[in-house]
Short mmCIF file of C-alpha atoms and ligand atoms in Angstrom, two decimals:
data_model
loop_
_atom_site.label_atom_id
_atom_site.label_comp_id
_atom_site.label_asym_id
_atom_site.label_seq_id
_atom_site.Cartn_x
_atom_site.Cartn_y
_atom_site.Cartn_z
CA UNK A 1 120.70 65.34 67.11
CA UNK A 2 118.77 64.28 70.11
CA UNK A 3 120.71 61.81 73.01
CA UNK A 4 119.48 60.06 76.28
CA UNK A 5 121.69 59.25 78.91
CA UNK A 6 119.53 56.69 80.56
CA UNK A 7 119.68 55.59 84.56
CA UNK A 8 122.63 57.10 85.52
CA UNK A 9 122.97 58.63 89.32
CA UNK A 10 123.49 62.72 88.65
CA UNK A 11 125.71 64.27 90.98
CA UNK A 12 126.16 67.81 91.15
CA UNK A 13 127.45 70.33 93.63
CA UNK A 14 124.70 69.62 95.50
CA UNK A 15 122.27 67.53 94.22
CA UNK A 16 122.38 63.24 94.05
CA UNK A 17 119.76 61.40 92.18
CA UNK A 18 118.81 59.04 89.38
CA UNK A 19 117.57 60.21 86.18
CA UNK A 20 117.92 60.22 82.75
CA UNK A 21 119.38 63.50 80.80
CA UNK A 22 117.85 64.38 77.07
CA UNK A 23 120.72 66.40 74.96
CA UNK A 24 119.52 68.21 72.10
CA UNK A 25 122.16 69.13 69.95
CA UNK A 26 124.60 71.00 72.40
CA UNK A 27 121.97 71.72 75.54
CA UNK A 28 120.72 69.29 77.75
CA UNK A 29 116.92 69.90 77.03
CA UNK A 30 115.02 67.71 79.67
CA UNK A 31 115.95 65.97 82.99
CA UNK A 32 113.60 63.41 83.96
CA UNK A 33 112.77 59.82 85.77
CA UNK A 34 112.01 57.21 82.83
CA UNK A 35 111.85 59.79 79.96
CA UNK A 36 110.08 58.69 76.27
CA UNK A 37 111.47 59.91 73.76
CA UNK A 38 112.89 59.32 70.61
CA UNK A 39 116.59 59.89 69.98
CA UNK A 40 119.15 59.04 67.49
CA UNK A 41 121.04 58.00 70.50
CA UNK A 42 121.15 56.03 74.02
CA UNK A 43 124.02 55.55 76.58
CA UNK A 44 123.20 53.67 79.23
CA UNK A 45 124.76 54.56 82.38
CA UNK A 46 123.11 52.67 85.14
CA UNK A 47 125.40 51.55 87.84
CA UNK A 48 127.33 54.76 86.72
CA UNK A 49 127.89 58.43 88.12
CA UNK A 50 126.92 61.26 86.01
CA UNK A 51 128.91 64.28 86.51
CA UNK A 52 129.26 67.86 84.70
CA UNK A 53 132.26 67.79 82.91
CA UNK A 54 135.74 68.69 84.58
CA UNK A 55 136.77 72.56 84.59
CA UNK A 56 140.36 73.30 84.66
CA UNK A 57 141.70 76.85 84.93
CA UNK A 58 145.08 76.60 84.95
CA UNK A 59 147.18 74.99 82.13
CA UNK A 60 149.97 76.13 80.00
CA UNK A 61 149.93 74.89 76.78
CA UNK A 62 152.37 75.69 74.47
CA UNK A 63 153.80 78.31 77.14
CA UNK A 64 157.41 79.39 76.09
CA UNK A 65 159.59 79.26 79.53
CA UNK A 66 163.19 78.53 80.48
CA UNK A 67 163.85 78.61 76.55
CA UNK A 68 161.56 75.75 75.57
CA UNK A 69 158.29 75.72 75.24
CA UNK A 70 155.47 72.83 77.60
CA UNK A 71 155.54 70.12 75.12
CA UNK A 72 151.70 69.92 74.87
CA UNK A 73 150.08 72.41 72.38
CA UNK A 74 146.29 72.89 72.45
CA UNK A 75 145.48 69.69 70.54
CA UNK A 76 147.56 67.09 72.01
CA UNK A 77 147.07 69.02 75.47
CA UNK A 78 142.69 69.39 75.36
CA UNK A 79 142.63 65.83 73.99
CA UNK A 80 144.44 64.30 77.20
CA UNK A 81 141.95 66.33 79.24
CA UNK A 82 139.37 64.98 77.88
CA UNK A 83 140.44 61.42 77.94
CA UNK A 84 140.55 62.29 81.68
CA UNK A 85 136.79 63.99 81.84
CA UNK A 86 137.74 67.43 81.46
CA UNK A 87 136.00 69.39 79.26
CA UNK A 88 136.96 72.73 79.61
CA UNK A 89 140.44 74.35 80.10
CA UNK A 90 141.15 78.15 80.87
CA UNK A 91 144.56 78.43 79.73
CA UNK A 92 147.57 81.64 80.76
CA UNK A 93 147.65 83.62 77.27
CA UNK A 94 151.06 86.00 78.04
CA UNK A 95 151.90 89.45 77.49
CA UNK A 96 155.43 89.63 77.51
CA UNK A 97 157.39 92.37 78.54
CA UNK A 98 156.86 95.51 75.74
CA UNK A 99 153.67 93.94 74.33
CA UNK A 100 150.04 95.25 74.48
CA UNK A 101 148.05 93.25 77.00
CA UNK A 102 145.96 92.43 73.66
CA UNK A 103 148.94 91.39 71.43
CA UNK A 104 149.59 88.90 74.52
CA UNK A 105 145.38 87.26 73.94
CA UNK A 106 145.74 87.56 69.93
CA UNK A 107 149.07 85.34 70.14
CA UNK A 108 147.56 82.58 72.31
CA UNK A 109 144.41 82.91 70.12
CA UNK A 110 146.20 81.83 67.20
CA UNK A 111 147.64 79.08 68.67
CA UNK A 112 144.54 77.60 69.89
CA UNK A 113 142.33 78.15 67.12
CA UNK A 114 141.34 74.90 64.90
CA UNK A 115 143.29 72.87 67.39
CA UNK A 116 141.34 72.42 70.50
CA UNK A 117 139.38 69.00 71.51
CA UNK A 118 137.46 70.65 73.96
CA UNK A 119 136.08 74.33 74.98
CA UNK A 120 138.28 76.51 76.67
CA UNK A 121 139.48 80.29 77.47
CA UNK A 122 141.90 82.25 78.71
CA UNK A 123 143.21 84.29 81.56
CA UNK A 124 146.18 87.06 80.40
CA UNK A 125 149.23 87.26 82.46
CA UNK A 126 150.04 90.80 82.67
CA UNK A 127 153.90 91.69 82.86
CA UNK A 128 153.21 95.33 82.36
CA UNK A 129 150.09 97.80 83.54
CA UNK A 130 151.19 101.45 82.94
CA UNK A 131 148.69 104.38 82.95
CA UNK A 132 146.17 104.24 80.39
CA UNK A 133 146.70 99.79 80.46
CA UNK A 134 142.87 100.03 81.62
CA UNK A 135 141.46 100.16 78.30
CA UNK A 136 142.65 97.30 77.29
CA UNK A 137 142.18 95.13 80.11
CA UNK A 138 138.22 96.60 79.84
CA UNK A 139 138.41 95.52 76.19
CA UNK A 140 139.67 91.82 76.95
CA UNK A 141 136.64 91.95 79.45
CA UNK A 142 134.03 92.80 76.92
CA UNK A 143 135.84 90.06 74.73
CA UNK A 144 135.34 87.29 77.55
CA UNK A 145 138.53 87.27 79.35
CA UNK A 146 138.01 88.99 82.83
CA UNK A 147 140.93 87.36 84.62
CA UNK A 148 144.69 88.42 84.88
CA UNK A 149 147.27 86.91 86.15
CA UNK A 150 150.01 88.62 88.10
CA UNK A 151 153.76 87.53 89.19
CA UNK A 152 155.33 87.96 92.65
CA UNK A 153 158.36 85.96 91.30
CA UNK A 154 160.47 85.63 88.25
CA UNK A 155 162.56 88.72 88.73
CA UNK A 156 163.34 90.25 84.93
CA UNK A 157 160.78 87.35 83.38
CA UNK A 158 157.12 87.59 84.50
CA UNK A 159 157.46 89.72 87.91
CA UNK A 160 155.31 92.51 88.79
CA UNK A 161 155.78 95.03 91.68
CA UNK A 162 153.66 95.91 93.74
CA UNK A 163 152.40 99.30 92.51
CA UNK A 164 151.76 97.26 89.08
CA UNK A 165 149.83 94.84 91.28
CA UNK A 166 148.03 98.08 92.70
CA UNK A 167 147.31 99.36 89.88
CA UNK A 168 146.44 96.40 88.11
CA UNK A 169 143.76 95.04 91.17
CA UNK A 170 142.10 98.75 91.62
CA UNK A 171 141.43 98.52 87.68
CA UNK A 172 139.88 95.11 88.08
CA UNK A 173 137.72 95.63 91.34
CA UNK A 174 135.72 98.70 89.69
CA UNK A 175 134.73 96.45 86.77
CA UNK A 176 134.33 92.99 88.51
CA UNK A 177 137.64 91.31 86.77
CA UNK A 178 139.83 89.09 88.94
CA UNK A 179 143.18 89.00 89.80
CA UNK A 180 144.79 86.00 90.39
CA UNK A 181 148.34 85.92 92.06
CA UNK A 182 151.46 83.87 91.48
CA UNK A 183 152.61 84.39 95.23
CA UNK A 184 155.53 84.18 96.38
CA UNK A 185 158.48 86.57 96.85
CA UNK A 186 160.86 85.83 94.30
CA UNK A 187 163.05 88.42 94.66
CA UNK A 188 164.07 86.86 98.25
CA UNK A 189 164.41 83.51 96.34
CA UNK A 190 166.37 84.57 93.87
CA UNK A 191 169.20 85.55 96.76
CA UNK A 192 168.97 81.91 98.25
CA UNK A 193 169.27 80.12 94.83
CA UNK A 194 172.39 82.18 94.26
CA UNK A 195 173.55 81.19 97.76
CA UNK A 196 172.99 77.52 97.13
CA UNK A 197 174.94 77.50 93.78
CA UNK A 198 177.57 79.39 95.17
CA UNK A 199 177.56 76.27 97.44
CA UNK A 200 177.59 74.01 94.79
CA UNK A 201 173.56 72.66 95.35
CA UNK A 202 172.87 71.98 91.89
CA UNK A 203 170.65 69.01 92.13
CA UNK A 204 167.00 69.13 91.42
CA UNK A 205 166.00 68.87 95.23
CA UNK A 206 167.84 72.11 96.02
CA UNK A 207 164.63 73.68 93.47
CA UNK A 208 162.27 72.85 96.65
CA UNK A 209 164.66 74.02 99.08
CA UNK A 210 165.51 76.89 98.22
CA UNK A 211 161.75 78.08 97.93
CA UNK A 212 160.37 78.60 101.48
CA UNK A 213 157.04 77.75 102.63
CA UNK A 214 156.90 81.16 104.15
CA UNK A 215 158.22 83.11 100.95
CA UNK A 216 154.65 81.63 99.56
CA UNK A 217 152.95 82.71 102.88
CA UNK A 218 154.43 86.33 102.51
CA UNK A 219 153.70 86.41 98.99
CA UNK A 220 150.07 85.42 99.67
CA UNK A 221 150.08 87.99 102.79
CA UNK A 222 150.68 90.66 100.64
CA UNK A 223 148.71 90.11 97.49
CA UNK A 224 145.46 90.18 99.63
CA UNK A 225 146.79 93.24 101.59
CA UNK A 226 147.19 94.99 98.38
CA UNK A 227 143.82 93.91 97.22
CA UNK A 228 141.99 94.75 100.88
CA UNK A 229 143.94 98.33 99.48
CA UNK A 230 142.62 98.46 96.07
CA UNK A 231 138.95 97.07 96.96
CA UNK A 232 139.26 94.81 94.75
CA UNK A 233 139.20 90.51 95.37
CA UNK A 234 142.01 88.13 94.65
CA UNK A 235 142.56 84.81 93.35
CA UNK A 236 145.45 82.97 94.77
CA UNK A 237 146.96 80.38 92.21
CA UNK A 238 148.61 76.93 93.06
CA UNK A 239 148.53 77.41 96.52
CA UNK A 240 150.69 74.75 98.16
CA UNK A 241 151.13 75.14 102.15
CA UNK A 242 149.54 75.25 105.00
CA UNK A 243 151.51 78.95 106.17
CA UNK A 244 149.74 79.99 103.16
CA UNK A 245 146.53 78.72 103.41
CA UNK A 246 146.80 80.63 107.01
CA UNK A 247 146.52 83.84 105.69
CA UNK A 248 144.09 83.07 102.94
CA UNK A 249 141.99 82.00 105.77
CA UNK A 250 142.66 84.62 108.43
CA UNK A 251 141.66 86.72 105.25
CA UNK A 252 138.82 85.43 104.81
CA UNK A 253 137.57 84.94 108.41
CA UNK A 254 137.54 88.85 108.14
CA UNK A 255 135.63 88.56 105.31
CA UNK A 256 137.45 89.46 102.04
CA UNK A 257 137.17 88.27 99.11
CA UNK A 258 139.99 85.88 99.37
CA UNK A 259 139.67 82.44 97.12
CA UNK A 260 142.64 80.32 96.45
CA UNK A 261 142.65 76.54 94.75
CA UNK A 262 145.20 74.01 95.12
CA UNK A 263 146.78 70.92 92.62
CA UNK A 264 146.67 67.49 92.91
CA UNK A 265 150.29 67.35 93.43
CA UNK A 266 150.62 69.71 96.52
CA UNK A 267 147.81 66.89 97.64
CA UNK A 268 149.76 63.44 96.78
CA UNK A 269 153.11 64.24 96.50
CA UNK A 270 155.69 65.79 98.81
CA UNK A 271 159.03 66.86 99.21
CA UNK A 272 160.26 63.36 99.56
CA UNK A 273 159.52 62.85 95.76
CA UNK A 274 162.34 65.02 94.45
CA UNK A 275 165.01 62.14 96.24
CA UNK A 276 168.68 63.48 95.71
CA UNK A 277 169.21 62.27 92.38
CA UNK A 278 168.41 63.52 88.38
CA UNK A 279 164.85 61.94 88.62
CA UNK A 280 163.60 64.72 91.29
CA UNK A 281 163.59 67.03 87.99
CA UNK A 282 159.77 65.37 87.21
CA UNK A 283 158.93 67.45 90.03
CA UNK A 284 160.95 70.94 89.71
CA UNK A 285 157.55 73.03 89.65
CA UNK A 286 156.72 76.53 91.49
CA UNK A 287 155.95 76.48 93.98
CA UNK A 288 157.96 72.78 94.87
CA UNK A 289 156.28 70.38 96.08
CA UNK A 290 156.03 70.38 100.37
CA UNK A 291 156.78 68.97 103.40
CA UNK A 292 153.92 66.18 103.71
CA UNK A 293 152.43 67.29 106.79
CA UNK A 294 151.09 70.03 104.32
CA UNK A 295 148.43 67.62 102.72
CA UNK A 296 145.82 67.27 105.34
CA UNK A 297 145.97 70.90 105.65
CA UNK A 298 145.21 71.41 102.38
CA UNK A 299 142.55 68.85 102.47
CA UNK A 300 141.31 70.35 105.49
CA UNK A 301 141.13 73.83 103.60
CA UNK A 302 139.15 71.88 100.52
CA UNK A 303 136.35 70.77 103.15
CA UNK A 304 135.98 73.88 104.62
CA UNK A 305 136.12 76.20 101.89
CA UNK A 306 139.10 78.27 102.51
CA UNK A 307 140.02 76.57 99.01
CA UNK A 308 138.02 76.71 96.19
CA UNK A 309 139.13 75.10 93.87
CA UNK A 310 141.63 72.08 92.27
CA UNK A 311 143.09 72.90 89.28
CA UNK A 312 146.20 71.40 87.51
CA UNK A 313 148.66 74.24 87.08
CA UNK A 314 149.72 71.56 83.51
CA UNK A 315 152.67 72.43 82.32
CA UNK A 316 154.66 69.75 81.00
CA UNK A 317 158.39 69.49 79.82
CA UNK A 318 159.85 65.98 78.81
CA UNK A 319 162.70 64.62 80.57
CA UNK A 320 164.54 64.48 77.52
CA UNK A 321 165.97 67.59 76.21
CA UNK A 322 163.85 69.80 77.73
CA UNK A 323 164.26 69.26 81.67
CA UNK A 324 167.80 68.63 81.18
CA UNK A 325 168.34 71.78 80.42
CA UNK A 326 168.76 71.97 84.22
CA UNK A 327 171.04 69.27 84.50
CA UNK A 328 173.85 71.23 86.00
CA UNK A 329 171.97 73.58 87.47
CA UNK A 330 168.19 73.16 89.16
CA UNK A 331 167.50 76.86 88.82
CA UNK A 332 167.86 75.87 85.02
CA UNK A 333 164.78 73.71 84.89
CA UNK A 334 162.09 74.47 82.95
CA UNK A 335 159.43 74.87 85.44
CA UNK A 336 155.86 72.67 85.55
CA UNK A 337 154.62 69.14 85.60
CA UNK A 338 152.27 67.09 83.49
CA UNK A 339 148.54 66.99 85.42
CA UNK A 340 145.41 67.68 83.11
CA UNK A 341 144.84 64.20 82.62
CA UNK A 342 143.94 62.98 85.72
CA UNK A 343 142.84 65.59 88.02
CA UNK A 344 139.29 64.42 88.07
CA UNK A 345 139.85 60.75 88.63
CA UNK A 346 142.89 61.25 91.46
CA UNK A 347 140.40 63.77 93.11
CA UNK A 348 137.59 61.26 93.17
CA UNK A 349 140.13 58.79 94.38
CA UNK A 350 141.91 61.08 96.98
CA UNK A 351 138.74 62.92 97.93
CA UNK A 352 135.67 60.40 98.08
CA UNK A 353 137.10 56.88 97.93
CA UNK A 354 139.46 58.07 100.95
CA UNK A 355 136.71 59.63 102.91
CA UNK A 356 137.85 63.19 102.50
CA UNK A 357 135.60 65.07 100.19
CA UNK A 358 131.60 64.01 100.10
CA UNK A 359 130.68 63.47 96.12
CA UNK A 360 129.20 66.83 95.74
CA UNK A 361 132.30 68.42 96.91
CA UNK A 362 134.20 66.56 94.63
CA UNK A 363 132.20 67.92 91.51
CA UNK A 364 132.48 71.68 93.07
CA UNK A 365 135.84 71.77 93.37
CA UNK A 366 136.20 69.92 90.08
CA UNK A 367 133.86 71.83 88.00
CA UNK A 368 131.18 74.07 89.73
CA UNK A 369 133.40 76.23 91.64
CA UNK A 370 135.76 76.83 88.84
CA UNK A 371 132.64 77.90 86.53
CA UNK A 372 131.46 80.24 89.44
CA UNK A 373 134.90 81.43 89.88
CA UNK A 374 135.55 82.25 86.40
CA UNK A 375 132.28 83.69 84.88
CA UNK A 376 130.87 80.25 82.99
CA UNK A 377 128.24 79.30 85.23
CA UNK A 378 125.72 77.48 84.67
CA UNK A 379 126.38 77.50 81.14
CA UNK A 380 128.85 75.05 82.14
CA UNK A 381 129.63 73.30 85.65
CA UNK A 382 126.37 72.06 86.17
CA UNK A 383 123.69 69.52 85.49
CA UNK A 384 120.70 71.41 84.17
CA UNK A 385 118.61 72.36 81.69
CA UNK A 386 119.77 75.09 79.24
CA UNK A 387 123.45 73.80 80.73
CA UNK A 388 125.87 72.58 77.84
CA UNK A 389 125.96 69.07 77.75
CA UNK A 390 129.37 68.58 79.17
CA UNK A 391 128.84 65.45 80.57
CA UNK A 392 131.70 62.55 82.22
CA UNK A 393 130.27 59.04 82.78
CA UNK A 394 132.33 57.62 85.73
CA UNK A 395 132.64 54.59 86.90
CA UNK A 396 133.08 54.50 90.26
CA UNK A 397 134.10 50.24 90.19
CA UNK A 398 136.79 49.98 87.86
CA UNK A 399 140.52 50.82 88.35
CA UNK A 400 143.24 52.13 86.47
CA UNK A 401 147.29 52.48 87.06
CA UNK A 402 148.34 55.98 85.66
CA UNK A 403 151.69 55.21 83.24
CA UNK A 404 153.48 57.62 80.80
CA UNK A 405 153.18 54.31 79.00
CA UNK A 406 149.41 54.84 78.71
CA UNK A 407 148.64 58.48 78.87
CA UNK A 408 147.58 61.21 76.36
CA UNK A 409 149.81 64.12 77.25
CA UNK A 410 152.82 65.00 75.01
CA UNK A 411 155.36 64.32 77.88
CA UNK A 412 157.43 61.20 78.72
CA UNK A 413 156.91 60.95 82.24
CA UNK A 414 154.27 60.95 84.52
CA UNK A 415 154.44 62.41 88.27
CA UNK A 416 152.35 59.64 89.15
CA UNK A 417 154.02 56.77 87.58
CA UNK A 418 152.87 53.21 88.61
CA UNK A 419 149.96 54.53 91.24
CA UNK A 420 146.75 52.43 91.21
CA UNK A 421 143.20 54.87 91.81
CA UNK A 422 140.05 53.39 91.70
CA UNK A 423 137.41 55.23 89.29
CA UNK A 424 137.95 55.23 85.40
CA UNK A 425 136.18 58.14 83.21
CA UNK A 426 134.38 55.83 80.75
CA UNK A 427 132.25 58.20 78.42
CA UNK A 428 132.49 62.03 77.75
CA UNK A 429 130.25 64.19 75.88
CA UNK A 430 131.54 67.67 75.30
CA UNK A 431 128.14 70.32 74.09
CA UNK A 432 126.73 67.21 73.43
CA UNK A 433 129.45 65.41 71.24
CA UNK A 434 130.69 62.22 72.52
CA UNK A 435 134.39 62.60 72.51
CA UNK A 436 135.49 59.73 74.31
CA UNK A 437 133.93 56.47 74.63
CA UNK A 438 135.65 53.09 75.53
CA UNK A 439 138.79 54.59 75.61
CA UNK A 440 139.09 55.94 72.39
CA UNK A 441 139.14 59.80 71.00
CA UNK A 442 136.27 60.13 68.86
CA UNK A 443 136.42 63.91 68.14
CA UNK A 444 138.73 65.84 65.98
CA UNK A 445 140.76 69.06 66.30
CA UNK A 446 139.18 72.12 66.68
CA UNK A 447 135.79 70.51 68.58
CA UNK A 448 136.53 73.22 71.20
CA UNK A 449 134.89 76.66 71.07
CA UNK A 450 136.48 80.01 72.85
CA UNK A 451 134.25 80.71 75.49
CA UNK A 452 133.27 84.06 76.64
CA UNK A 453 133.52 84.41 80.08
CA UNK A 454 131.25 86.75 82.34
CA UNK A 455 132.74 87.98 85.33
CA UNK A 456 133.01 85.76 88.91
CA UNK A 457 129.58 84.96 90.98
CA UNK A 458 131.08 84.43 94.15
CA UNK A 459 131.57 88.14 95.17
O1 URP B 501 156.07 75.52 87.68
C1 URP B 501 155.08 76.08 87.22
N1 URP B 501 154.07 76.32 87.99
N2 URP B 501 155.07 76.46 85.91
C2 URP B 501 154.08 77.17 85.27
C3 URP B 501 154.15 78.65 85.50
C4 URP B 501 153.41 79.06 86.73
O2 URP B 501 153.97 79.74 87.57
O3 URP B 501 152.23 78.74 86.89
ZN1 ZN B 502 152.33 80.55 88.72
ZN1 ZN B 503 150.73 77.97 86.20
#
């Protein structure tokens, strides 16, 4: 099968011209001005930006939390990201407390097998790292997952302390895996919550205020500390603050292998959003949403490479049954919000239509960096030949109002409910497949292939 994207303007993370891109089968094959060839298929994209398809390496689908489960699975879930130019997800397989670190991969293989839209991965979140726990984390390397997620919060759930954390990094610097860090100290916030119910604060807003900008910085603090100790580099996730950001930046002024990415909603919505009422459960997520004077700081951090890269941190629950399981209680609410959809276009939106990010930024910190980050690269995250042809066609004229109304993910709200952003995703081809194209879903579950991930380029 042999397709030719004709006249369409390529941007990369660093290159900007017009071209035409010749896909055989799942590879683009040939990148060229005016190419002649014959092909069983032509899009024409003049007028139209060419980008490498959308990385996103953090969502939770199907993740069991707060006894429910995020009400995407890995169909429903990869097909919204692609509808929103995504076309790769690395996703948190868990090993819960007791299990082998590989039980935790073979569970959240099984649910994603047969069912994805799109490519994707995973990193492990590691509850447990005993003596002897490096075999298997060397295994899951050598089978493509060399990332590992670690808790600073959710005492009794997910939490790690810090000689796990040691332990865990040391094992992962001397074989070039990465650690990435849930940071902040919940064992602190788990003292305030109990002080605010004890005052009767049970509303939604009192999620956000009872988790301190600087329990994130502290957390943060530490996990690189703790790496600087084990030699080993660290990945902060979700990163939402400027007192964090701080010390990922004082980190790496010194030099360490520090990297951190943010979320589009630590970059357009704030603390205001949660309101006193019900409705501020859409937005009871860890770490809450900020103060606003955070956002240019994070943008700030996004042009100068102190963050990496945007990711979504997906996790929805509905409204409906599932977030009111908090209802008398905020610390009872299952925690995430509903993002893979439209990371890419609200970045474009936020970032180049608003004069923040240049184009080519926008595509590293959508894609490129991610792939870098995470061991795909330049099998994907990139324009080129011998690259898969994950391919978005954007149009950078049209406009569209995100609405739970119109959206893909399995959730009933949406955290950006009624708010116009110029650029619509009009065509994407996923290893060469078009799986979207004038709005409609035109693959079929189980498109996706696991990929197996080498280890991060960036060190
Ligand atoms: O609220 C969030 N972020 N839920 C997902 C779990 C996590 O910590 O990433
Ligand atoms: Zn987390
Ligand atoms: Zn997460």
């Amino acid at each position: 099968m042999k397709t030719l994207i004709r006249n369409g303007r390529i941007i990369t993370a660093i290159d900007d011209y017009n071209a035409d891109v010749l896909i055989e089968d799942e590879v683009i094959s040939v990148i060229g001005a005016k190419l002649e060839v014959e092909v069983d298929r032509v899009i024409d994209a003049a007028g139209k930006l060419v980008i490498p398809g959308g990385i996103d390496p953090h969502t939770h689908m199907e993740l069991p939390f707060g006894g429910t489960s995020s009400s995407d699975d890995f169909f429903t879930g990869t097909r919204a990201a692609a509808f929103g130019g995504t076309t790769t997800i690395i996703d948190f397989a868990v090993q819960n407390k007791g299990e082998s670190m590989i039980q935790g991969v073979d569970k959240w293989h099984a649910k994603a097998e047969g069912k994805t839209a799109i490519d994707y991965s995973f990193h492990l979140i590691t509850t447990d790292f005993e003596d002897g726990a490096e075999r298997d984390m060397y295994q899951l390397m050598d089978e493509g997952i060399t990332s590992f997620k670690l808790f600073m919060a959710y005492p009794g759930v997910f939490l790690a302390d810090d000689a796990t954390i040691f332990r865990a990094m040391s094992a992962a610097g001397e074989r070039g895996g990465l650690i990435c860090m849930h940071a902040e100290n919940g064992v602190v916030i788990n003292e305030i919550i109990k002080r605010a119910l004890a005052s009767g604060h049970t509303a939604p807003k009192y999620h956000a205020l009872t988790r301190p900008t600087i329990a994130e910085a502290e957390g943060v603090h530490r996990a690189i500390a703790i790496a600087e100790m084990a030699e080993s580099p660290v990945y902060i996730v979700h990163l939402s603050c400027a007192d964090a950001l701080n010390q990922v930046r004082e980190a790496r002024d010194r030099g360490l292998p520090a990297f951190a990415e943010t979320c589009p909603q630590y970059l357009f919505l704030s603390l205001d959003d949660y309101g006193d009422g019900w409705d501020g459960a859409k937005y009871v997520m860890t770490p809450p949403l900020r103060e606003k004077s955070n956002q240019a700081e994070l943008w700030k951090g996004l042009r100068t490479d102190d963050l990496q890269v945007i990711s979504t941190d997906h996790c929805p629950f509905c409204m409906k049954e599932q977030k009111e399981l908090g209802r008398e209680n905020f610390s009872k609410i299952p925690n995430g919000a509903p993002g893979v959809e439209h990371r890419v276009p609200l970045i474009y939106n936020g970032g180049v239509v608003e004069n923040r990010l240049s184009l080519n930024r926008f595509v590293e910190l959508t894609s490129t960096a991610a792939a870098k980050m995470f061991g795909l690269f330049p099998r994907k995250g990139t324009i080129a030949v011998g690259s898969d042809a994950d391919i978005v066609i954007f149009d950078t004229e049209k406009s569209q109002t995100i609405s739970a109304a119109t959206h893909h993910m399995n959730v009933d709200y949406s955290a950006y409910e009624g708010k116009t952003i110029k650029g619509v995703v009009e065509t994407v081809l996923s290893r060469g497949r078009v799986m979207i194209e004038n709005g409609e879903y035109e693959g079929k579950a189980g498109d996706g292939h696991f990929l197996k991930r080498g280890t991060c380029v960036n060190i």
